[in-house]
mmCIF file with all atom_site columns, C-alpha atoms in Angstrom:
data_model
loop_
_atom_site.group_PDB
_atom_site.id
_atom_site.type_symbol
_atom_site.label_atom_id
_atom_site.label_alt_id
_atom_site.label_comp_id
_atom_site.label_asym_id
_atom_site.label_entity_id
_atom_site.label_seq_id
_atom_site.pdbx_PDB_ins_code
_atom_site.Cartn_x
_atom_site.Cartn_y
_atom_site.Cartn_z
_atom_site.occupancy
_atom_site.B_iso_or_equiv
_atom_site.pdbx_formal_charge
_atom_site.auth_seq_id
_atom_site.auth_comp_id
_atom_site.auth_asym_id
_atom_site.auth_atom_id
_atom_site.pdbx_PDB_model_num
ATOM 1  C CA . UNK Z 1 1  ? 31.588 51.619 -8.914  1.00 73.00 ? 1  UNK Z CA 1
ATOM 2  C CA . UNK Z 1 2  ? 29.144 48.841 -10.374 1.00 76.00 ? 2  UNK Z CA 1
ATOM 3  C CA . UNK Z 1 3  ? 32.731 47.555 -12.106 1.00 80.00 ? 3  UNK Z CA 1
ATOM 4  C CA . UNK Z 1 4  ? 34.008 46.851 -8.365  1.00 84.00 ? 4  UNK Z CA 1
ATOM 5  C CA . UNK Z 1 5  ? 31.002 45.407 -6.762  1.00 84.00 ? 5  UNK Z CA 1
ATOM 6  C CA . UNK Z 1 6  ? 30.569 42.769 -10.215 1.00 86.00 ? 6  UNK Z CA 1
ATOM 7  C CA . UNK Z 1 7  ? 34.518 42.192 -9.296  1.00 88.00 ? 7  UNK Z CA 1
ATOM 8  C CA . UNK Z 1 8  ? 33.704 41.572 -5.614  1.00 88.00 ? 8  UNK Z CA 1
ATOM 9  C CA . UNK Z 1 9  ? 30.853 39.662 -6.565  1.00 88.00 ? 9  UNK Z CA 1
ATOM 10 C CA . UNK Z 1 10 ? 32.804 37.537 -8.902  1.00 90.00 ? 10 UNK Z CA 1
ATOM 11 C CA . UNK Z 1 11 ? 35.572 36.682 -6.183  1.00 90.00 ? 11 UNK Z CA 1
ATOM 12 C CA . UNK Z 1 12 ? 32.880 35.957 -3.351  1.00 90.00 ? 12 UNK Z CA 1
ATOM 13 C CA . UNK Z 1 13 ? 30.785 33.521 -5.809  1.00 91.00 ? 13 UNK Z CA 1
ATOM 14 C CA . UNK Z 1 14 ? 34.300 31.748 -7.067  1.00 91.00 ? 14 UNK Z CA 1
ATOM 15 C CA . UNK Z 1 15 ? 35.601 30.979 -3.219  1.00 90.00 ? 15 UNK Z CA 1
ATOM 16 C CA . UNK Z 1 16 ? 31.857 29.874 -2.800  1.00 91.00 ? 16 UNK Z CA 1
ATOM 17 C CA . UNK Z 1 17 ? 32.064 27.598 -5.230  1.00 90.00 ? 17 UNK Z CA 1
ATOM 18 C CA . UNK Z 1 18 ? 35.221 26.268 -3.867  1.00 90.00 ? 18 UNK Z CA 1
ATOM 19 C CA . UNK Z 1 19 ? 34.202 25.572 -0.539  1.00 89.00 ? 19 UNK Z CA 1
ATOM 20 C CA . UNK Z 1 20 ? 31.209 24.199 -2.301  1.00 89.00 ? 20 UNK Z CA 1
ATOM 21 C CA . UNK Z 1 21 ? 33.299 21.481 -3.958  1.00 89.00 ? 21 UNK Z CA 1
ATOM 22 C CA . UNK Z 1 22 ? 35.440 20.433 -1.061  1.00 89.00 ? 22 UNK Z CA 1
ATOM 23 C CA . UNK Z 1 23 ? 32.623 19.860 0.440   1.00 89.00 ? 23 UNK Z CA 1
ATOM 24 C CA . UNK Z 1 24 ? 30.761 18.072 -1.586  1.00 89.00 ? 24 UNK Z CA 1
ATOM 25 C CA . UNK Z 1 25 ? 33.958 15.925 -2.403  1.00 89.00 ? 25 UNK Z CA 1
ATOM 26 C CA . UNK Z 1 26 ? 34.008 15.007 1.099   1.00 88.00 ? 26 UNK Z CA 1
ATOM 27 C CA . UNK Z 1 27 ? 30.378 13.917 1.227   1.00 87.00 ? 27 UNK Z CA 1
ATOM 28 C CA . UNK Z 1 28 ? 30.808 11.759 -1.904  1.00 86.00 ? 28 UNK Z CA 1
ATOM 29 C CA . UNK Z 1 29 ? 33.669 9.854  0.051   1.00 85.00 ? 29 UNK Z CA 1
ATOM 30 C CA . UNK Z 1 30 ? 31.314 9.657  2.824   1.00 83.00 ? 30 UNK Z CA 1
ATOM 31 C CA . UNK Z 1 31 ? 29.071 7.782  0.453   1.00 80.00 ? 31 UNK Z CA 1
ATOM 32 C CA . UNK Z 1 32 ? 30.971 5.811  -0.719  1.00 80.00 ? 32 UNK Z CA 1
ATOM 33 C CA . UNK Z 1 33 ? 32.763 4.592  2.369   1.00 79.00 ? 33 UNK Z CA 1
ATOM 34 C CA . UNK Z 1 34 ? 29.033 3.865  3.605   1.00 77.00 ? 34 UNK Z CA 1
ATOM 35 C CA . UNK Z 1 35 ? 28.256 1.460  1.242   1.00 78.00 ? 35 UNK Z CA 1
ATOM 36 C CA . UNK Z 1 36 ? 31.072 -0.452 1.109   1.00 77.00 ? 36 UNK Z CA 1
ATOM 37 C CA . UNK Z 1 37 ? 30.426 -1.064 4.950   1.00 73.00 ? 37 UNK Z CA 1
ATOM 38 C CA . UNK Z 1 38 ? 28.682 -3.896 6.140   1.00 61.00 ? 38 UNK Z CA 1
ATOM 39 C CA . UNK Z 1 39 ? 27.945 -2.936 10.016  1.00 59.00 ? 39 UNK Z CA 1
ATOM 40 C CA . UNK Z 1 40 ? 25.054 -0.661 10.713  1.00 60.00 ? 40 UNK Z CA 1
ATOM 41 C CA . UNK Z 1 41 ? 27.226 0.895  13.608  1.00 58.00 ? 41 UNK Z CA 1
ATOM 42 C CA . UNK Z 1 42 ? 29.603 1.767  11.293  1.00 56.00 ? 42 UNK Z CA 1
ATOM 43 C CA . UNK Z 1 43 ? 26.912 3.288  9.094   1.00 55.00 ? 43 UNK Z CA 1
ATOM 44 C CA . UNK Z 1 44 ? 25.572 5.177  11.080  1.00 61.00 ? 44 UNK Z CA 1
ATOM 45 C CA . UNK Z 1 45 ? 28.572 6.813  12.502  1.00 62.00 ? 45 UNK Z CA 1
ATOM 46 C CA . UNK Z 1 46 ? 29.132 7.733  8.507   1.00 69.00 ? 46 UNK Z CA 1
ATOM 47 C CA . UNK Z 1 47 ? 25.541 8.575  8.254   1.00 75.00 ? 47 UNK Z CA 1
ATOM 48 C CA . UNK Z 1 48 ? 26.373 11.309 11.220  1.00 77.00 ? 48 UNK Z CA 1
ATOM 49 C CA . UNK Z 1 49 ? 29.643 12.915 9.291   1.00 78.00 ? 49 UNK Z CA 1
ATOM 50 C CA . UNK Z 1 50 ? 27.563 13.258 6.490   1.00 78.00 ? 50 UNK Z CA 1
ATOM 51 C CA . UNK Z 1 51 ? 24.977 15.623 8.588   1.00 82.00 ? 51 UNK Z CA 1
ATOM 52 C CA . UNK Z 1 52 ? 28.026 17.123 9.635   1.00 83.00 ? 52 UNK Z CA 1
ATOM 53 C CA . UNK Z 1 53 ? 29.125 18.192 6.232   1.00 80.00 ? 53 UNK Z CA 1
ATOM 54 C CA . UNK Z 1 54 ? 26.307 19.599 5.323   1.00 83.00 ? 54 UNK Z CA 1
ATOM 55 C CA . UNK Z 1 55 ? 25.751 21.610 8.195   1.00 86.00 ? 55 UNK Z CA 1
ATOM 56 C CA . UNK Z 1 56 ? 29.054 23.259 7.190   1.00 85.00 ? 56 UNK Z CA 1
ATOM 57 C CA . UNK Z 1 57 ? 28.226 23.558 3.896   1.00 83.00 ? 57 UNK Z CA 1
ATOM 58 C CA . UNK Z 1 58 ? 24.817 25.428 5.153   1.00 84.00 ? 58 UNK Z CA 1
ATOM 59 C CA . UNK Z 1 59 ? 26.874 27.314 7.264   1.00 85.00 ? 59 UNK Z CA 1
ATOM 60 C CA . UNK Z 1 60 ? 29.110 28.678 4.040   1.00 83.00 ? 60 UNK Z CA 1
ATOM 61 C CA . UNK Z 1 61 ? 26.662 29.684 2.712   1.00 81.00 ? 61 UNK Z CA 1
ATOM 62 C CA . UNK Z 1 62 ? 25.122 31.490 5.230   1.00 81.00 ? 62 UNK Z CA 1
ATOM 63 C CA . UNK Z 1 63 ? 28.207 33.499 6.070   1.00 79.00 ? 63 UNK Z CA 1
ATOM 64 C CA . UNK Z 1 64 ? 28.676 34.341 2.193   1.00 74.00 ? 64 UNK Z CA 1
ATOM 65 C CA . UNK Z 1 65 ? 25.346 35.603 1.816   1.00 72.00 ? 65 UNK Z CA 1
ATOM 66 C CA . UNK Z 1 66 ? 25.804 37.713 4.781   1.00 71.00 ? 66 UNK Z CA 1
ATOM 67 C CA . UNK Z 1 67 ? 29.211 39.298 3.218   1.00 64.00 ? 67 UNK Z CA 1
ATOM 68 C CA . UNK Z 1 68 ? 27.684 39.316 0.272   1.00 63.00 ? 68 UNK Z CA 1
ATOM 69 C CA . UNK Z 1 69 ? 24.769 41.424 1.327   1.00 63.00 ? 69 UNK Z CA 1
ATOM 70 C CA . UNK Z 1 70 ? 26.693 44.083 3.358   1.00 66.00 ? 70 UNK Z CA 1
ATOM 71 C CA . UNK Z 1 71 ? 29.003 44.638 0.547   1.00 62.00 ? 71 UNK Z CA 1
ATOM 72 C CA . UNK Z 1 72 ? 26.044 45.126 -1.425  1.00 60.00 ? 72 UNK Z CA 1
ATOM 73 C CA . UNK Z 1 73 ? 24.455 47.795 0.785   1.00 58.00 ? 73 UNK Z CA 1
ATOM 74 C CA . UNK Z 1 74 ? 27.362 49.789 1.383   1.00 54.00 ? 74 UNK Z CA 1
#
């Protein structure tokens, strides 16, 4: 029994850390887009993606914790 939860444990934590990445991938392009522009409009429009992202990212997390926690319980 304690072998399947580590197991289950082990999978959730591994797509975790996948979404994790993406994610962060996509706010390093963010970034980097941001500085190579030279309009504030533009900026700031990049500036609001990047809240965005990390929203999402929050929200991952969130949602894996809660799996995580049920499975845990049962």
């Amino acid at each position: 029994n304690h072998f399947c939860l580590a197991k289950i444990v082990e999978r959730n934590y591994e797509r975790l850390m996948k979404k994790i990445h993406v994610l962060l991938g996509q706010i390093d392009d963010v970034i980097v887009q941001a500085k190579l522009l030279e309009r504030n409009e533009e900026v700031e429009f990049k500036s609001a993606m990047l809240t965005k992202m990390a929203g999402e990212l929050w929200h991952a997390l969130e949602q894996d914790s809660r799996v995580f926690l049920k499975r845990g319980k049962n």
